[in-house]
Coordinates of C-alpha atoms in Angstrom, one line a residue:
X225 CA -0.6 -14.2 0.2
X226 CA -1.2 -13.5 3.8
X227 CA -1.9 -17.3 4.2
X228 CA 1.3 -18.2 2.4
X229 CA 3.2 -15.8 4.6
X230 CA 1.9 -17.1 7.9
X231 CA 2.4 -20.7 7.0
X232 CA 6.2 -20.5 6.4
X233 CA 8.5 -19.2 9.0
X234 CA 11.3 -18.4 6.5
X235 CA 9.0 -15.4 5.4
X236 CA 8.2 -13.8 8.8
X237 CA 11.7 -14.1 9.8
X238 CA 12.9 -12.0 6.7
X239 CA 12.6 -8.1 7.0
X240 CA 11.8 -8.0 3.0
X241 CA 8.7 -10.1 3.4
X242 CA 7.4 -8.5 6.6
X243 CA 7.4 -5.2 4.8
X244 CA 5.8 -6.8 1.7
X245 CA 3.0 -8.4 3.7
X246 CA 2.3 -5.1 5.6
X247 CA 1.8 -3.5 2.3
X248 CA -0.4 -6.2 0.9
X249 CA -2.7 -5.9 4.1
X250 CA -2.5 -2.1 3.8
X251 CA -3.5 -2.1 0.1
X252 CA -6.2 -4.5 0.7
X253 CA -7.5 -2.3 3.6
X254 CA -7.2 0.7 1.5
X255 CA -9.0 -1.0 -1.5
X256 CA -11.9 -2.2 0.7
X257 CA -12.3 1.3 2.2
X258 CA -12.1 3.3 -1.0
X259 CA -14.4 0.9 -2.7
X260 CA -16.9 1.1 0.1
X261 CA -16.7 4.9 0.1
X262 CA -17.3 4.9 -3.6
X263 CA -20.3 2.7 -3.5
X264 CA -21.8 4.5 -0.5
X265 CA -21.5 7.8 -2.5
X266 CA -23.7 6.3 -5.3
X267 CA -26.2 4.5 -3.3
X268 CA -26.9 6.5 -0.1
X269 CA -25.4 9.9 -1.2
X270 CA -25.4 11.1 2.5
X271 CA -24.3 9.3 5.6
X272 CA -23.7 10.2 9.2
X273 CA -20.7 12.5 9.6
X274 CA -19.3 10.5 12.3
X275 CA -19.2 7.4 10.3
X276 CA -17.7 9.2 7.4
X277 CA -15.0 10.5 9.6
X278 CA -14.1 7.0 10.6
X279 CA -14.0 5.8 7.1
X280 CA -12.1 8.9 5.7
X281 CA -9.4 8.8 8.3
X282 CA -8.7 5.2 7.9
X283 CA -8.6 5.4 4.1
X284 CA -6.1 8.5 4.4
X285 CA -4.0 6.5 6.7
X286 CA -3.7 3.5 4.4
X287 CA -3.3 5.7 1.2
X288 CA -0.4 7.6 2.8
X289 CA 1.3 4.6 4.3
X290 CA 2.2 3.1 0.8
X291 CA 4.8 5.5 -0.3
X292 CA 6.6 5.2 3.0
X293 CA 6.5 1.5 2.9
X294 CA 7.9 1.7 -0.7
X295 CA 10.8 3.7 0.6
X296 CA 11.4 1.1 3.4
X297 CA 11.5 -1.7 1.0
X298 CA 13.9 0.4 -1.4
X299 CA 16.3 0.9 1.4
X300 CA 16.2 -2.8 2.3
X301 CA 17.2 -3.7 -1.3
X302 CA 20.0 -1.1 -1.2
X303 CA 21.5 -2.6 1.9
X304 CA 21.4 -6.1 0.7
X305 CA 23.2 -5.2 -2.6
X306 CA 25.6 -2.5 -1.4
X307 CA 26.2 -3.8 2.0
X308 CA 25.8 -7.6 1.9
X309 CA 28.2 -8.3 4.7
X310 CA 26.4 -6.0 7.2
X311 CA 23.0 -6.9 5.9
X312 CA 22.1 -9.3 8.9
X313 CA 23.2 -6.7 11.5
X314 CA 21.4 -3.8 9.8
X315 CA 18.2 -5.4 8.6
X316 CA 16.8 -7.2 11.6
X317 CA 13.1 -8.3 12.4
X318 CA 12.9 -5.9 15.5
X319 CA 14.2 -3.0 13.5
X320 CA 11.8 -3.8 10.7
X321 CA 8.8 -3.8 13.2
X322 CA 10.0 -0.6 14.7
X323 CA 10.2 1.0 11.2
X324 CA 6.7 -0.1 10.5
X325 CA 5.5 1.4 13.8
X326 CA 7.1 4.8 13.0
X327 CA 5.5 4.7 9.6
X328 CA 2.1 4.2 11.0
X329 CA 2.7 7.0 13.5
X330 CA 3.9 9.4 10.7
X331 CA 0.8 8.6 8.6
X332 CA -1.6 8.9 11.3
X333 CA -0.5 12.4 12.5
X334 CA -2.2 14.3 9.5
X335 CA -5.7 12.6 9.9
X336 CA -5.6 12.9 13.6
X337 CA -4.7 16.6 13.4
X338 CA -7.6 17.1 10.8
X339 CA -9.9 15.6 13.3
X340 CA -8.6 17.9 16.0
X341 CA -8.9 21.1 14.0
X342 CA -12.3 20.0 13.0
X343 CA -13.5 19.3 16.5
X344 CA -12.2 22.9 17.6
X345 CA -13.6 24.8 14.6
X346 CA -17.0 23.1 14.0
X347 CA -19.9 22.9 16.3
X348 CA -20.6 19.7 18.1
X349 CA -23.8 19.2 16.1
X350 CA -21.8 19.0 12.9
X351 CA -20.8 15.3 13.6
X352 CA -24.6 14.4 14.0
X353 CA -25.5 15.6 10.7
X354 CA -25.6 13.7 7.3
X355 CA -23.1 14.7 4.5
X356 CA -21.8 13.4 1.3
X357 CA -18.8 11.5 2.4
X358 CA -15.8 13.5 0.9
X359 CA -12.6 14.7 2.6
X360 CA -13.2 18.3 1.5
X361 CA -16.7 18.4 2.9
X362 CA -15.8 16.7 6.1
X363 CA -12.8 18.7 7.1
X364 CA -13.8 22.1 5.8
X365 CA -11.4 24.4 7.6
X366 CA -9.0 25.9 5.1
X367 CA -6.2 25.5 7.3
X368 CA -6.4 21.8 6.8
X369 CA -5.9 22.0 3.2
X370 CA -2.6 24.0 3.4
X371 CA -1.4 21.7 6.2
X372 CA -1.9 18.6 4.1
X373 CA -0.3 20.2 1.1
X374 CA 2.8 20.9 3.0
X375 CA 2.9 17.5 4.7
X376 CA 2.1 15.6 1.3
X377 CA 4.8 17.8 -0.6
X378 CA 7.6 17.2 2.1
X379 CA 7.0 13.4 2.5
X380 CA 6.4 12.4 -1.2
X381 CA 9.6 14.5 -2.1
X382 CA 11.5 12.5 0.6
X383 CA 10.3 9.2 -0.8
X384 CA 11.0 10.2 -4.4
X385 CA 14.6 11.2 -3.4
X386 CA 15.1 7.9 -1.4
X387 CA 14.1 5.8 -4.4
X388 CA 16.3 7.9 -6.7
X389 CA 19.3 7.5 -4.3
X390 CA 19.0 3.7 -3.8
X391 CA 18.4 3.2 -7.5
X392 CA 21.5 5.1 -8.5
X393 CA 23.7 3.4 -5.8
X394 CA 22.5 0.0 -7.0
X395 CA 23.5 0.9 -10.5
X396 CA 26.8 2.1 -9.4
X397 CA 27.4 -1.2 -7.4
X398 CA 26.4 -3.2 -10.5
X399 CA 29.0 -1.3 -12.6
X400 CA 31.7 -1.6 -10.1
X401 CA 31.1 -5.4 -9.9
X402 CA 31.6 -5.5 -13.7
X403 CA 29.3 -8.6 -13.8
X404 CA 25.7 -9.3 -14.7
X405 CA 24.5 -10.5 -11.2
X406 CA 21.1 -11.7 -11.4
X407 CA 20.5 -10.4 -7.8
X408 CA 21.7 -6.9 -8.7
X409 CA 19.4 -6.9 -11.8
X410 CA 16.4 -8.0 -9.7
X411 CA 17.0 -5.3 -7.0
X412 CA 17.6 -2.6 -9.6
X413 CA 14.3 -3.4 -11.4
X414 CA 12.5 -3.8 -8.0
X415 CA 13.5 -0.3 -7.1
X416 CA 12.5 1.0 -10.6
X417 CA 9.2 -0.7 -10.2
X418 CA 8.8 1.1 -6.9
X419 CA 9.5 4.4 -8.6
X420 CA 6.6 3.7 -11.0
X421 CA 4.2 2.7 -8.2
X422 CA 5.1 5.9 -6.3
X423 CA 4.3 8.1 -9.4
X424 CA 0.9 6.3 -9.4
X425 CA 0.3 6.8 -5.8
X426 CA 1.2 10.5 -6.1
X427 CA -1.7 10.8 -8.5
X428 CA -4.0 10.5 -5.5
X429 CA -2.8 13.8 -4.2
X430 CA -3.2 15.7 -7.6
X431 CA -6.4 14.0 -8.9
X432 CA -9.0 16.0 -6.7
X433 CA -8.0 19.4 -8.4
X434 CA -7.7 17.8 -11.9
X435 CA -11.0 15.9 -11.4
X436 CA -12.8 19.2 -10.2
X437 CA -11.5 21.1 -13.4
X438 CA -12.7 18.2 -15.8
X439 CA -16.2 18.1 -14.2
X440 CA -16.5 21.8 -14.4
X441 CA -15.7 21.5 -18.1
X442 CA -17.7 18.5 -18.8
X443 CA -20.5 18.4 -16.2
X444 CA -22.6 15.9 -18.0
X445 CA -19.8 13.4 -17.8
X446 CA -19.1 13.8 -14.1
X447 CA -20.0 10.1 -13.3
X448 CA -17.6 8.8 -16.0
X449 CA -14.8 11.2 -15.0
X450 CA -15.1 10.1 -11.3
X451 CA -15.2 6.4 -12.3
X452 CA -12.1 6.7 -14.6
X453 CA -10.0 8.5 -12.0
X454 CA -11.2 5.9 -9.4
X455 CA -9.9 3.1 -11.3
X456 CA -6.6 4.8 -12.5
X457 CA -5.6 6.2 -9.1
X458 CA -7.1 4.2 -6.3
X459 CA -7.5 0.6 -7.9
X460 CA -4.8 -0.3 -10.5
X461 CA -1.6 0.9 -8.4
X462 CA -2.5 -1.2 -5.5
X463 CA -2.2 -4.4 -7.7
X464 CA 1.4 -3.7 -8.4
X465 CA 2.6 -4.7 -4.9
X466 CA 1.5 -8.4 -5.5
X467 CA 3.2 -8.3 -9.0
X468 CA 6.5 -6.7 -7.8
X469 CA 6.9 -9.2 -4.8
X470 CA 4.4 -11.8 -5.4
X471 CA 4.9 -12.8 -9.0
X472 CA 8.6 -11.7 -9.5
X473 CA 10.0 -13.3 -6.2
X474 CA 11.0 -16.8 -7.0
X475 CA 10.8 -18.0 -3.4
X476 CA 7.5 -16.6 -2.6
X477 CA 6.1 -17.7 -5.8
X478 CA 7.2 -21.2 -5.3
X479 CA 5.0 -21.4 -2.0
X480 CA 2.1 -19.3 -3.2
X481 CA 1.4 -21.0 -6.5
X482 CA 1.0 -24.3 -4.5
X483 CA -2.0 -22.8 -2.7
X484 CA -3.3 -21.2 -5.8
X485 CA -3.3 -24.6 -7.4
X486 CA -5.1 -26.1 -4.5
X487 CA -2.3 -28.6 -3.7
X488 CA -2.2 -30.0 -0.2
X489 CA 0.9 -29.9 1.9
X490 CA -0.5 -32.0 4.5
X491 CA 0.8 -35.6 5.1
X492 CA -1.4 -38.1 3.5
X493 CA -2.7 -40.6 6.0
X494 CA -3.2 -44.1 5.0
X495 CA -6.0 -45.9 6.8
X496 CA -6.1 -49.7 6.7
X497 CA -9.4 -51.2 5.1
X498 CA -10.7 -54.3 6.5
X499 CA -12.0 -56.3 3.5
X500 CA -14.5 -59.1 4.0
X501 CA -13.4 -62.4 2.6
X502 CA -16.0 -64.9 1.7

């Protein structure tokens, strides 16, 4: 998908596809890190605390970026349907890049503050020890837990309200138009799918408590419980982004399937062949 995006200028000049490819890269990085952490926890059990800190902070950053990127794409769909005449002025490439930078800053703030609090509260020797790589074991101060609860509750509520607002406005626009416009239907379904994706992403913030409760009830099934939650919460939701914009978008699908089918877009060069004549 990234290759398809970079090969055609019509994609990286469109705010919709810029945010889409950022989510694809973000989800690919998140899948890689979370899978690496999961495998490491089974093979090595304990790793160096400083290495764990880098992996955990990057995984948290990519996990928390997804809901805000969803909100940004929902707003883009809302503007394209409800304000089509002002779309080119409101949704520009520089503004899209600025929005992505703001999202990265907002999502980087919690893990950075987690690190600062840990540096202040823990002795310097803590980062030279080996630990089981888990967020709660790395950032042990109780204030970090309460801070993250407030942050997650605030920004997930904001994203949920944003998706609900954009969905309702698109529905009202569709009714006011009194017609079954295909673009309106696609935008409405896209925002609805974003809502489903947000619900799945929100599971990542409530699963630790639920997982701990189930493990305490069924300690002999702890590995199976962790594996099931790993698939449902961290793996499956990340495959929805390619489905929503990769398979459903006709323009992107047209170019993408050519690469999947291994069809060459290069110009065929015909070389003359000298044939010996007896």
